[in-house]
JSON list of C-alpha atoms (C1' of nucleotides) in Angstrom, two decimals:
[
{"chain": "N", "resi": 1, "resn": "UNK", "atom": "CA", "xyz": [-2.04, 21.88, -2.27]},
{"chain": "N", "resi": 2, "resn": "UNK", "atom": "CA", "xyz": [1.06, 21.30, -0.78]},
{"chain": "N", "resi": 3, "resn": "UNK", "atom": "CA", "xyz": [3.41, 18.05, -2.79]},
{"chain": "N", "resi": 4, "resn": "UNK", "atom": "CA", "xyz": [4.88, 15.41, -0.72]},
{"chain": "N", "resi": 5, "resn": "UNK", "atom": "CA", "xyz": [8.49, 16.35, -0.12]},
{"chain": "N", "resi": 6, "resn": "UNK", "atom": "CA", "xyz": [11.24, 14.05, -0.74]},
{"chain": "N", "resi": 7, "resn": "UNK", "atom": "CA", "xyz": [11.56, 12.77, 3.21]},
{"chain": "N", "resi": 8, "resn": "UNK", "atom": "CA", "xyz": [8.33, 10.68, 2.38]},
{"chain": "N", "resi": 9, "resn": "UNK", "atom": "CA", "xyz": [9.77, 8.77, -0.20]},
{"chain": "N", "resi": 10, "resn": "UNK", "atom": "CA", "xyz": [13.53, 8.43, 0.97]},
{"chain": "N", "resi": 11, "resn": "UNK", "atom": "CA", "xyz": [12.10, 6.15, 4.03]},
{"chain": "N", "resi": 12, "resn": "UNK", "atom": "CA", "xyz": [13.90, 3.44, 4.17]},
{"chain": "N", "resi": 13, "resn": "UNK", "atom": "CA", "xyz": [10.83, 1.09, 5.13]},
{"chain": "N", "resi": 14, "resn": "UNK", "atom": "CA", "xyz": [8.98, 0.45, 1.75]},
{"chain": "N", "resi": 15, "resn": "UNK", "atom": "CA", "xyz": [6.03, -1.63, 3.46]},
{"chain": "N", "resi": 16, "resn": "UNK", "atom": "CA", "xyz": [5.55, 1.74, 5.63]},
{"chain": "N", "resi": 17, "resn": "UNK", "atom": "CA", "xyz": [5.74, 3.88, 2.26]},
{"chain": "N", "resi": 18, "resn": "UNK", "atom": "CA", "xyz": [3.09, 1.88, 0.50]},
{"chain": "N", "resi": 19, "resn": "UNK", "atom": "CA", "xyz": [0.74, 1.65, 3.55]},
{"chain": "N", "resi": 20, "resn": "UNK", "atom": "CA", "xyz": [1.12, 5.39, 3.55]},
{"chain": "N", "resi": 21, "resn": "UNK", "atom": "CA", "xyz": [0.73, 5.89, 0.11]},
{"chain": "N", "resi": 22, "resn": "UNK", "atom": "CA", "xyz": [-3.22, 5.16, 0.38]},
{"chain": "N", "resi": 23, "resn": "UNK", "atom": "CA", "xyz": [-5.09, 7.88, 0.61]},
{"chain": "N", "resi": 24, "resn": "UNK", "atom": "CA", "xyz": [-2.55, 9.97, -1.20]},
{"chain": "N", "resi": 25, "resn": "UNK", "atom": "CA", "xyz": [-3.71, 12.00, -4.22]},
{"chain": "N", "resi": 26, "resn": "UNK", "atom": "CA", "xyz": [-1.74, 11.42, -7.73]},
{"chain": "N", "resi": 27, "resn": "UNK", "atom": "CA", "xyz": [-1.88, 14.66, -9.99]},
{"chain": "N", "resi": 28, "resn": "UNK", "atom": "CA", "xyz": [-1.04, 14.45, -13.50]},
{"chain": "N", "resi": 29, "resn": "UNK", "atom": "CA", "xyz": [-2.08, 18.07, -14.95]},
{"chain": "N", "resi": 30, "resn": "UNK", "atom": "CA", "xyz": [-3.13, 17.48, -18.35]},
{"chain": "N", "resi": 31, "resn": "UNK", "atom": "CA", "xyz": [-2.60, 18.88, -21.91]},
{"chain": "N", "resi": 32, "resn": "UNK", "atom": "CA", "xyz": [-3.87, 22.40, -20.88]},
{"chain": "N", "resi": 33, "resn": "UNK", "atom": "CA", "xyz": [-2.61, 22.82, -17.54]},
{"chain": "N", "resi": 34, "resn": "UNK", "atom": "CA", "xyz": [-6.09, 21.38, -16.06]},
{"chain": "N", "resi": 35, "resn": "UNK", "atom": "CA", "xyz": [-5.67, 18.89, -12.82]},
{"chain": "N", "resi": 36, "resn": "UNK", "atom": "CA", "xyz": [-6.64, 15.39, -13.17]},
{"chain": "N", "resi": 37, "resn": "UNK", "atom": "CA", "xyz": [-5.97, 13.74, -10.40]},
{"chain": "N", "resi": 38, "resn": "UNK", "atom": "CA", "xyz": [-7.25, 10.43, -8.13]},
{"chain": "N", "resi": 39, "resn": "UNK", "atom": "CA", "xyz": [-6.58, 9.04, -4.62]},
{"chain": "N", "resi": 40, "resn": "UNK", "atom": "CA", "xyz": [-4.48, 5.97, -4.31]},
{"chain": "N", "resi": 41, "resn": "UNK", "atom": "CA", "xyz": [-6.67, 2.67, -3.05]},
{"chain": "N", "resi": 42, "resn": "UNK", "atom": "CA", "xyz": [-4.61, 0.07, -4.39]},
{"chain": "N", "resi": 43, "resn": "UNK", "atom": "CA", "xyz": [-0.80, -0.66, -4.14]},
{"chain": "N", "resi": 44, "resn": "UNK", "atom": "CA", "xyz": [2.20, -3.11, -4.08]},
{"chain": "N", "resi": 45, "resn": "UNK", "atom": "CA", "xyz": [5.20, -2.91, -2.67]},
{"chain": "N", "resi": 46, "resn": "UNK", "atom": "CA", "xyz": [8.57, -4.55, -4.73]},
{"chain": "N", "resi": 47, "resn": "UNK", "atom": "CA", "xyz": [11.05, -5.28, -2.40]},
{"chain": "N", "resi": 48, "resn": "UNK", "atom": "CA", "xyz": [14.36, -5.04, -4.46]},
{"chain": "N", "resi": 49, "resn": "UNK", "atom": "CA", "xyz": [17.30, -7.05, -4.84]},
{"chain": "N", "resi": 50, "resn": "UNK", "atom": "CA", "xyz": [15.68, -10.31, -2.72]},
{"chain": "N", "resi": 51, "resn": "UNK", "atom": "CA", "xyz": [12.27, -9.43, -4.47]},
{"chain": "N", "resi": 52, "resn": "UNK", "atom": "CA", "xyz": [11.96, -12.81, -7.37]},
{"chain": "N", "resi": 53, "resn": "UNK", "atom": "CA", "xyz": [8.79, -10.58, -8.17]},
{"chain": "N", "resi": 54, "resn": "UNK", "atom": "CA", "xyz": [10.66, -7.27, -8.34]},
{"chain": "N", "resi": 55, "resn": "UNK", "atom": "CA", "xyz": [12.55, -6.40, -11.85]},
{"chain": "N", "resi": 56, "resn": "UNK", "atom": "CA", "xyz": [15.79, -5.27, -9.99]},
{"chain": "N", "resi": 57, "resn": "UNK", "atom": "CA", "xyz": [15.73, -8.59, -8.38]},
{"chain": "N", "resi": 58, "resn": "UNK", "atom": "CA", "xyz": [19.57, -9.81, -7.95]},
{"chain": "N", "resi": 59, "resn": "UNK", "atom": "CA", "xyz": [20.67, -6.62, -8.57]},
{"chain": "N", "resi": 60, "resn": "UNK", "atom": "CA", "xyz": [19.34, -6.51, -12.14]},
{"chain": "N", "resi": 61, "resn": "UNK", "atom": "CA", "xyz": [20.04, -3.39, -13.70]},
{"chain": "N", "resi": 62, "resn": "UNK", "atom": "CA", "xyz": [18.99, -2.55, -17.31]},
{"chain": "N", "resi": 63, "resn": "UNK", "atom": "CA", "xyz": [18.24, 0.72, -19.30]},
{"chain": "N", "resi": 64, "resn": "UNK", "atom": "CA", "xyz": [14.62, 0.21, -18.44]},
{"chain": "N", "resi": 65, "resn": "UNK", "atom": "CA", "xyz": [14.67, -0.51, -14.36]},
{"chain": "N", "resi": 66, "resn": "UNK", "atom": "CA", "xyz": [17.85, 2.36, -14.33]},
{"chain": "N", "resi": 67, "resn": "UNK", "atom": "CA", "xyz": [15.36, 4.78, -12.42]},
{"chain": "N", "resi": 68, "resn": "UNK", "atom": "CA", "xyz": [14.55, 2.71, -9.27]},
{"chain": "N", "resi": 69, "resn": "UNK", "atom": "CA", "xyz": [18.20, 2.81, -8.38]},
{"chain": "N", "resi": 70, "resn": "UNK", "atom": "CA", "xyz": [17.50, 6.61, -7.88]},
{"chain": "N", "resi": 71, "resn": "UNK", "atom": "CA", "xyz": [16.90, 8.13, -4.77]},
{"chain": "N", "resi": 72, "resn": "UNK", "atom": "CA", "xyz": [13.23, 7.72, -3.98]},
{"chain": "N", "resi": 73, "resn": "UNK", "atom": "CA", "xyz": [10.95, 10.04, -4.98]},
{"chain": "N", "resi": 74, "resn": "UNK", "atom": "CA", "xyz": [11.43, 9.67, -8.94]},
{"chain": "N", "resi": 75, "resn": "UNK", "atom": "CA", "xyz": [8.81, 7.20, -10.94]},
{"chain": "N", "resi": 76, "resn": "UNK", "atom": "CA", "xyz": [9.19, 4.14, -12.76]},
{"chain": "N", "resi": 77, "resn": "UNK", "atom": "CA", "xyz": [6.75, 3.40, -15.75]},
{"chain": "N", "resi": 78, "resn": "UNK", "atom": "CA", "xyz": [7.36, 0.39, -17.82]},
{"chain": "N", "resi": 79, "resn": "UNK", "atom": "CA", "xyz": [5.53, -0.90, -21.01]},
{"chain": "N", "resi": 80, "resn": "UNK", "atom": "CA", "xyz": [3.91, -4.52, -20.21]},
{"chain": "N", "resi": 81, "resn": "UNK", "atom": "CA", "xyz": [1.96, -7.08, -22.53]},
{"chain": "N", "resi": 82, "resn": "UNK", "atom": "CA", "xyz": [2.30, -4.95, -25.38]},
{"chain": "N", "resi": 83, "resn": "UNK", "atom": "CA", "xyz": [-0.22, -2.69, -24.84]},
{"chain": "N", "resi": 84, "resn": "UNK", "atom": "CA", "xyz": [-0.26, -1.37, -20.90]},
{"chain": "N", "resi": 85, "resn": "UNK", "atom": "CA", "xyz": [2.06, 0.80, -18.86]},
{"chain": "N", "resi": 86, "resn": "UNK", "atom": "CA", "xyz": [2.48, 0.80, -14.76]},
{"chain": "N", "resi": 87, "resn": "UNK", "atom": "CA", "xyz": [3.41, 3.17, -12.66]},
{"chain": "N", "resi": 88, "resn": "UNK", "atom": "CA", "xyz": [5.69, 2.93, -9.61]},
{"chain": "N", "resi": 89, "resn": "UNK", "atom": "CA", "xyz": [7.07, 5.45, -6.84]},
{"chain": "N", "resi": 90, "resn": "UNK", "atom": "CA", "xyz": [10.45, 4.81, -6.17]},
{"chain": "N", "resi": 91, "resn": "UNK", "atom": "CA", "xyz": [11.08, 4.56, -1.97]},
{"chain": "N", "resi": 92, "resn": "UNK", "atom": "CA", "xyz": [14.27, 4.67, -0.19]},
{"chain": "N", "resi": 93, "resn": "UNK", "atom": "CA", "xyz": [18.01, 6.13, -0.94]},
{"chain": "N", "resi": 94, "resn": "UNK", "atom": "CA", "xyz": [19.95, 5.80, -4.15]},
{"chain": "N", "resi": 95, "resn": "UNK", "atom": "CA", "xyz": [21.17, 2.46, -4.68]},
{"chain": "N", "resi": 96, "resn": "UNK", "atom": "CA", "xyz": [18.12, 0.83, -2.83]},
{"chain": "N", "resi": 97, "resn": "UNK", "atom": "CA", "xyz": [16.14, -0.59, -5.85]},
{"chain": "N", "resi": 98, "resn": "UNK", "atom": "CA", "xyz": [12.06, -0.55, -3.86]},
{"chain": "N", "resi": 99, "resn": "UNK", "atom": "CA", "xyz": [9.14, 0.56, -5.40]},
{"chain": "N", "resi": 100, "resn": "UNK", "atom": "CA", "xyz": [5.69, 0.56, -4.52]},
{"chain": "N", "resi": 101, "resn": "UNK", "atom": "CA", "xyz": [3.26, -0.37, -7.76]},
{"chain": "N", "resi": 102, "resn": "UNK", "atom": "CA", "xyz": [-0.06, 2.01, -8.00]},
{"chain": "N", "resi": 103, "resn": "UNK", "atom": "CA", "xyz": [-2.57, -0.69, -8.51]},
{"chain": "N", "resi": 104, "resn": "UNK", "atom": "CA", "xyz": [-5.55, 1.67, -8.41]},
{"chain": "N", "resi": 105, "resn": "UNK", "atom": "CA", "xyz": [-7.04, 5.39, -8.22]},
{"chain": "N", "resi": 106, "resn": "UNK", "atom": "CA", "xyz": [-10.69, 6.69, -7.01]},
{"chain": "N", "resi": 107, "resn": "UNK", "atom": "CA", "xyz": [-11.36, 9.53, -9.96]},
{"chain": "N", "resi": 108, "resn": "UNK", "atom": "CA", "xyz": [-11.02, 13.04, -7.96]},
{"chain": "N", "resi": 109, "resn": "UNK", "atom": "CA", "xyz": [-10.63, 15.59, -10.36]},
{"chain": "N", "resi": 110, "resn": "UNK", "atom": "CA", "xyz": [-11.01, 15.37, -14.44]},
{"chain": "N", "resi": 111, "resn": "UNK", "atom": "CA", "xyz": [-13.43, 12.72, -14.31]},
{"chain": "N", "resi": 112, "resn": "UNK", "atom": "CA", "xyz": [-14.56, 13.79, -17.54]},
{"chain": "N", "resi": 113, "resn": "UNK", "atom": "CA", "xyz": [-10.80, 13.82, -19.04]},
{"chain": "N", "resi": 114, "resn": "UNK", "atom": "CA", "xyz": [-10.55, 10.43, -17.62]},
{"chain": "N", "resi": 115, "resn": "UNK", "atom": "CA", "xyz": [-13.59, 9.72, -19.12]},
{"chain": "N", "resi": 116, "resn": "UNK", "atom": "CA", "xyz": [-12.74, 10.39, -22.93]},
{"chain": "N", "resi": 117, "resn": "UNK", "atom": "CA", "xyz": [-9.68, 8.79, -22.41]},
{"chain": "N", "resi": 118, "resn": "UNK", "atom": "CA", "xyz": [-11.49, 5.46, -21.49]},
{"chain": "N", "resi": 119, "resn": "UNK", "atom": "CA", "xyz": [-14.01, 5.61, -23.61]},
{"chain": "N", "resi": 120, "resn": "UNK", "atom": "CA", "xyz": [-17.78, 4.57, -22.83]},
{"chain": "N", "resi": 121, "resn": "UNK", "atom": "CA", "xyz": [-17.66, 2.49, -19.32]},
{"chain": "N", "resi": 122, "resn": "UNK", "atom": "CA", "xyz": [-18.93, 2.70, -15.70]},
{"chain": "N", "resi": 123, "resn": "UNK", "atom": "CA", "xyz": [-16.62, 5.14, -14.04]},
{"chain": "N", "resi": 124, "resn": "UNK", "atom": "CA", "xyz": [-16.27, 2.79, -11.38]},
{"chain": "N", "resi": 125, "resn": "UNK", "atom": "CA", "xyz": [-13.99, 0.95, -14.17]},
{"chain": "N", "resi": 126, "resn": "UNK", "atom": "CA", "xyz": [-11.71, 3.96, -15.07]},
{"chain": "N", "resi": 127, "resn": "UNK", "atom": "CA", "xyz": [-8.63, 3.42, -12.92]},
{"chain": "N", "resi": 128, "resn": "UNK", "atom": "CA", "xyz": [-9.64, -0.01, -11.29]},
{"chain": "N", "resi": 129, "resn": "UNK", "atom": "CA", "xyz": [-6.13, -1.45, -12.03]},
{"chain": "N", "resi": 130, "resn": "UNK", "atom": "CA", "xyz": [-2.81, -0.50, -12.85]},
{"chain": "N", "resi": 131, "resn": "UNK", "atom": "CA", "xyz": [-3.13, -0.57, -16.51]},
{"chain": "N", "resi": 132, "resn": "UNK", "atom": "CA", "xyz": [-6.48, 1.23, -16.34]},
{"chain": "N", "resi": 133, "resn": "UNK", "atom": "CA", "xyz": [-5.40, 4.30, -14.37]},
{"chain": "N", "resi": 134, "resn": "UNK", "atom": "CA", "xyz": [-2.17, 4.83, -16.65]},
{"chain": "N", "resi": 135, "resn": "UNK", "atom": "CA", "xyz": [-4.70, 5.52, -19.46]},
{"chain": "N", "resi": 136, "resn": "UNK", "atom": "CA", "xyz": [-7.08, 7.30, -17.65]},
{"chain": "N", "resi": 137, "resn": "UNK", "atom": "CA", "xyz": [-4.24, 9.91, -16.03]},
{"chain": "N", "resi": 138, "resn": "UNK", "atom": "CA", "xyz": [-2.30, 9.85, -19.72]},
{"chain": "N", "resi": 139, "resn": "UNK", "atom": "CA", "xyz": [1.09, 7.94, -17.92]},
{"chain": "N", "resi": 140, "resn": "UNK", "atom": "CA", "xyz": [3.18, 6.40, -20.25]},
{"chain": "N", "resi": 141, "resn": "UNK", "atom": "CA", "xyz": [6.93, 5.44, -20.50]},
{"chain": "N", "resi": 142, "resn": "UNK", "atom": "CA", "xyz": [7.85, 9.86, -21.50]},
{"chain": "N", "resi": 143, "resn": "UNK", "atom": "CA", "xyz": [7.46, 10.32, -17.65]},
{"chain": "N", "resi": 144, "resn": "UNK", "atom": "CA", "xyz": [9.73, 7.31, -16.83]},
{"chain": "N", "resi": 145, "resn": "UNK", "atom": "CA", "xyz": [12.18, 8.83, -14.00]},
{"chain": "N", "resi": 146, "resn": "UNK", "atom": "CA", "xyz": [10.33, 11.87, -13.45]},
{"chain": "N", "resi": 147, "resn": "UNK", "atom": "CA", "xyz": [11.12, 13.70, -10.16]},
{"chain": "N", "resi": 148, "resn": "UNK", "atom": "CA", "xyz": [7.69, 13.58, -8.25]},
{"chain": "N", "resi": 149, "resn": "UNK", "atom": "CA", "xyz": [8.89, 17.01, -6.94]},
{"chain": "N", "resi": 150, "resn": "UNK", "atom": "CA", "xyz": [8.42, 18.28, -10.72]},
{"chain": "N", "resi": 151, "resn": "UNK", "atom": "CA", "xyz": [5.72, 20.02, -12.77]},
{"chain": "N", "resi": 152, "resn": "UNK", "atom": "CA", "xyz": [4.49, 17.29, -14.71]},
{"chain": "N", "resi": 153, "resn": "UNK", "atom": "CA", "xyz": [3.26, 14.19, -11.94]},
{"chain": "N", "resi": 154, "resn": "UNK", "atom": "CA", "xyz": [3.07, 14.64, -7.51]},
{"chain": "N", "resi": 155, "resn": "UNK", "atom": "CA", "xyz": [1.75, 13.46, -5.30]},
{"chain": "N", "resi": 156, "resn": "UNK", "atom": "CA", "xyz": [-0.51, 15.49, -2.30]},
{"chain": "N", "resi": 157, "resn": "UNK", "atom": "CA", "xyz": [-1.74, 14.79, 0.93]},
{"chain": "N", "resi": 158, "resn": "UNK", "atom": "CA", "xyz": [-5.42, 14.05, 0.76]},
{"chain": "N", "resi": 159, "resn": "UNK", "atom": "CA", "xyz": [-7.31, 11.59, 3.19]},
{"chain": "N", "resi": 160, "resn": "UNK", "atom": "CA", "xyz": [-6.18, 9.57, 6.12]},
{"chain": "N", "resi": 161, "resn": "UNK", "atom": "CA", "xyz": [-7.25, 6.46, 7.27]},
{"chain": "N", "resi": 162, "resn": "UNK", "atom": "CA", "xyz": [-6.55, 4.28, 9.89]},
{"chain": "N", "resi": 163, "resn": "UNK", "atom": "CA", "xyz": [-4.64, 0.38, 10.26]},
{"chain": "N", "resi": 164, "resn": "UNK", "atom": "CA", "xyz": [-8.45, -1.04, 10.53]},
{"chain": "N", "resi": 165, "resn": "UNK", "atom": "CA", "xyz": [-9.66, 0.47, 6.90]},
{"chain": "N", "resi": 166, "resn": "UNK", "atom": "CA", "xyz": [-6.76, -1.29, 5.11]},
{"chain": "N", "resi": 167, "resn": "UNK", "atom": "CA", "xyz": [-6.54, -4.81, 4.30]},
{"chain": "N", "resi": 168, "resn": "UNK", "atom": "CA", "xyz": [-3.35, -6.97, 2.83]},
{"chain": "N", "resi": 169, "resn": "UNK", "atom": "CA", "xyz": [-2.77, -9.65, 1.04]},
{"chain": "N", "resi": 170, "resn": "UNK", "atom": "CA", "xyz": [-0.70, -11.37, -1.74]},
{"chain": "N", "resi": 171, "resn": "UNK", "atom": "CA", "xyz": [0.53, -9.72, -4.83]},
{"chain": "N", "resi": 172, "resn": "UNK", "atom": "CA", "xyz": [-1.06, -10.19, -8.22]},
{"chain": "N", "resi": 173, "resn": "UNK", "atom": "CA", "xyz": [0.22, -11.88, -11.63]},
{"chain": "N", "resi": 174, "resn": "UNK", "atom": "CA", "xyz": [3.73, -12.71, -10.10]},
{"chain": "N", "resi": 175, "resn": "UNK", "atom": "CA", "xyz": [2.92, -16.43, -10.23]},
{"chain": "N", "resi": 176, "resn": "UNK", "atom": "CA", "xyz": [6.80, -16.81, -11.30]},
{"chain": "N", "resi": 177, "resn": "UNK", "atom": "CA", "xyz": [8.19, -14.91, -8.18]},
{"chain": "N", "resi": 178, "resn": "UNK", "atom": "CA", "xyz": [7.94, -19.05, -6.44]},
{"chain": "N", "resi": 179, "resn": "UNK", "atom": "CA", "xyz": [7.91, -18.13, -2.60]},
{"chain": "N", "resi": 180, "resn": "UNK", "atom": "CA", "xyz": [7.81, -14.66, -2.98]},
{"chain": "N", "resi": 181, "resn": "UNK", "atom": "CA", "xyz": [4.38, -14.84, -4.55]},
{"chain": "N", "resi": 182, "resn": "UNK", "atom": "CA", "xyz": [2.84, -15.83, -0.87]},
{"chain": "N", "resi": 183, "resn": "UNK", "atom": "CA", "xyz": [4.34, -12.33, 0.40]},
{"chain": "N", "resi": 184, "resn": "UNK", "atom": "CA", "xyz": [1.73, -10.19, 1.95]},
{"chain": "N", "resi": 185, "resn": "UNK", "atom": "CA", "xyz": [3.05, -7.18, 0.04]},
{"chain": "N", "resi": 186, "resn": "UNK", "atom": "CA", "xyz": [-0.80, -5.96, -1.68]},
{"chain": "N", "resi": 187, "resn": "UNK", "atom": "CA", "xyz": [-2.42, -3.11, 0.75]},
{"chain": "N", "resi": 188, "resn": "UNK", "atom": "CA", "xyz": [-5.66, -1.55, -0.02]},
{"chain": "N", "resi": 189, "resn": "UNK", "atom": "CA", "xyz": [-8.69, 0.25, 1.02]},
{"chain": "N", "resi": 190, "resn": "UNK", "atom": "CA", "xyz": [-11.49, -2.26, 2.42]},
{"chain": "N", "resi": 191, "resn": "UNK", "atom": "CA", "xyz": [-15.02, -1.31, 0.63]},
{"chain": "N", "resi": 192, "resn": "UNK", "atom": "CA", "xyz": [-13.06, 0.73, -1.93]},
{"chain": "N", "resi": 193, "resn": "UNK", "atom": "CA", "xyz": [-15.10, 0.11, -5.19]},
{"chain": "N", "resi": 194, "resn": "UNK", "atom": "CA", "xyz": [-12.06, 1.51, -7.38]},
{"chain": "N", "resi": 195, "resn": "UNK", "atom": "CA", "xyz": [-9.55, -1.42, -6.27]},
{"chain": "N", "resi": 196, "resn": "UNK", "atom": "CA", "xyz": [-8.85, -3.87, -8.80]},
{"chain": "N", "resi": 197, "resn": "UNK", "atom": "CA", "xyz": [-11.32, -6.64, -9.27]},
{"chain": "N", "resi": 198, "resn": "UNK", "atom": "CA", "xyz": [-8.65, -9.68, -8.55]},
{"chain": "N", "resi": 199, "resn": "UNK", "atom": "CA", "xyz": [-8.84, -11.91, -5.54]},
{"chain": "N", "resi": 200, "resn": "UNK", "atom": "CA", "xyz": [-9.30, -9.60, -2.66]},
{"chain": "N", "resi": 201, "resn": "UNK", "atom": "CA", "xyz": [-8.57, -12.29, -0.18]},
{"chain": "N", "resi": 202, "resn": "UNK", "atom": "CA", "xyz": [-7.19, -10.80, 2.86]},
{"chain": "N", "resi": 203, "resn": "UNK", "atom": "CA", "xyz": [-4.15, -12.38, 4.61]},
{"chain": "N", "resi": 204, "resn": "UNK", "atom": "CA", "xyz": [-3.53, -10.68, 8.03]},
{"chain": "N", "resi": 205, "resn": "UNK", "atom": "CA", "xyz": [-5.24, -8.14, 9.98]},
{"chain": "N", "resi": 206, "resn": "UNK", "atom": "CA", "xyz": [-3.11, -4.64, 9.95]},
{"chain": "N", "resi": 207, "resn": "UNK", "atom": "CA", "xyz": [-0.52, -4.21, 12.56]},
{"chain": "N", "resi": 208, "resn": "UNK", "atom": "CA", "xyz": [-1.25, -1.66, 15.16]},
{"chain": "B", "resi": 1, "resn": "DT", "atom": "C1'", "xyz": [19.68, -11.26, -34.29]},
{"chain": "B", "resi": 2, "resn": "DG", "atom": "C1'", "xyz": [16.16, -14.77, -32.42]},
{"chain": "B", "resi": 3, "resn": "DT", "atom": "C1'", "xyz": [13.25, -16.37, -29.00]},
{"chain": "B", "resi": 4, "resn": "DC", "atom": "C1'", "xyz": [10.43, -16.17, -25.08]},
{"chain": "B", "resi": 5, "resn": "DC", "atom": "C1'", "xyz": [7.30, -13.98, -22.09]},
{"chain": "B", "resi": 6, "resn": "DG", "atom": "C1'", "xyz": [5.20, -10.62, -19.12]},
{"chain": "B", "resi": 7, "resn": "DA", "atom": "C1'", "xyz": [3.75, -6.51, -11.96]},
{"chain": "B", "resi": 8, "resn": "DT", "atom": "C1'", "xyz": [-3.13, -6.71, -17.57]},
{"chain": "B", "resi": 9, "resn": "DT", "atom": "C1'", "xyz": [-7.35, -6.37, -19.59]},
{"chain": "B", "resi": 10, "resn": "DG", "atom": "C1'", "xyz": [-11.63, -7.42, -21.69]},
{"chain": "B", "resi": 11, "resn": "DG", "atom": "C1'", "xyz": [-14.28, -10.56, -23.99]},
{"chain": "B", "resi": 12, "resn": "DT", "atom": "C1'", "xyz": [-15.76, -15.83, -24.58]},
{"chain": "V", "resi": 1, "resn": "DC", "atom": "C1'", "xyz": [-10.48, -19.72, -20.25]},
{"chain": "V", "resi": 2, "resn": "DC", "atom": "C1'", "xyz": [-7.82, -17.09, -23.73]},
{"chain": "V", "resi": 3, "resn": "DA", "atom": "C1'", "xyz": [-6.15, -13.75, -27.24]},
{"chain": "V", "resi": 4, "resn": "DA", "atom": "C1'", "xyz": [-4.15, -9.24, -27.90]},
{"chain": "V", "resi": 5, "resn": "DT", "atom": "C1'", "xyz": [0.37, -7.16, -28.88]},
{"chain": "V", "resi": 6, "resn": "DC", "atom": "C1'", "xyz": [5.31, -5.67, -28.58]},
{"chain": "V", "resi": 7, "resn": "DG", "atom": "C1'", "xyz": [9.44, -4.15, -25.91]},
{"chain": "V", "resi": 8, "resn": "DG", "atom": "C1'", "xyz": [12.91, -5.99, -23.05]},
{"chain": "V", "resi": 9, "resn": "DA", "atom": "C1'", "xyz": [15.94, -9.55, -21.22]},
{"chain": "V", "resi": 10, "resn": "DC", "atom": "C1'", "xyz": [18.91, -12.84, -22.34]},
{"chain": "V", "resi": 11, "resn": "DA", "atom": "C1'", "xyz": [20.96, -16.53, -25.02]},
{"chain": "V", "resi": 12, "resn": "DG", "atom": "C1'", "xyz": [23.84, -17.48, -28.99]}
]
DNA sequence: TGTCCGATTGGT
DNA sequence: CCAATCGGACAG
């Protein structure tokens, strides 16, 4: 399995990235060297400095949100509501503060890892969310700014799929973000059970 | 140093 | 609908 090189992420056009990004498969190899490892349904794209959802927005710049200044390809995993971490892929060049947040996974490999992480549940509920999948795949804030063209978390090519089989629509729990809470920035796969059970209302049909 | 609150989740 | 739970951002 070949690892998405750096030109994927460098792309200056995050909503591209992020539409991309489904269908991608996220491998975190665990404790013994075993893959675990899910394909992206579910993401968000943060659109940086004129983001009021986004944490760099107006060019904030703090220990913690450091890493999606770097060039893209590196990820950002933060510590939320005292108890949950998220994982973003930095897009675009150094200096260009997007991200894209992974929202949700469909198990591939190490179901059972992902399994006794979770504890008892339907697997259908093991990476159905953002917080969800960062326990499943073990992510927490020690692989904040790792390279995804490293050893420890990549991303592969897996599946394609085309315009029609994803929908969009607004972002979730960014209530405070005022007009840039209506932003159709939320892609994901239609009929996926693994994307997060919020509203899935669907703004626009795909462009072509 | 003190206060406020969150890019969620799971249970009521 | 609401509590859990704590690090980070920012004010003072």
């Amino acid at each position: 399995m070949v690892k998405l090189s750096r030109d994927f992420y460098v792309r200056i056009d995050t909503i591209k990235v992020a539409r991309e990004l489904l269908g991608k498969l996220l491998v975190v190899p665990d404790e013994n060297g075993n893959r675990v490892s899910g394909m992206i349904v579910e993401v968000e794209a943060y659109m940086g400095i004129t983001d009021k959802a986004a944490h760099s927005y107006a060019g904030r710049r703090t220990p913690r949100n450091e890493v999606t200044y770097a060039v893209g390809g590196h990820v950002y995993v933060f510590f939320i509501y005292g108890m949950y971490n998220q994982l973003n892929v930095v897009s675009g060049p150094a200096d260009h503060p997007h991200v894209v947040l992974i929202r949700a996974l469909e198990p591939v490999e190490g179901i059972e890892t992902m399994r006794e992480r979770r504890g008892p549940m339907p697997d259908k509920n093991l990476t159905s969310g953002p917080g969800k999948l960062c326990i499943a795949m073990a992510i927490d804030r020690t692989l904040n700014a790792e390279d995804l063209l490293g050893e420890k978390i990549w991303l592969e090519d897996f599946r394609k799929y085309r315009s029609n089989e994803i929908a969009t629509g607004k972002r979730i729990g960014i209530d405070y973000a005022a007009e840039d809470a209506e932003k159709p920035w939320r892609f994901w796969l239609k009929d996926n059970i693994y994307v997060s059970k919020s509203q899935n209302r669907e703004i626009s049909s795909p462009p072509a």
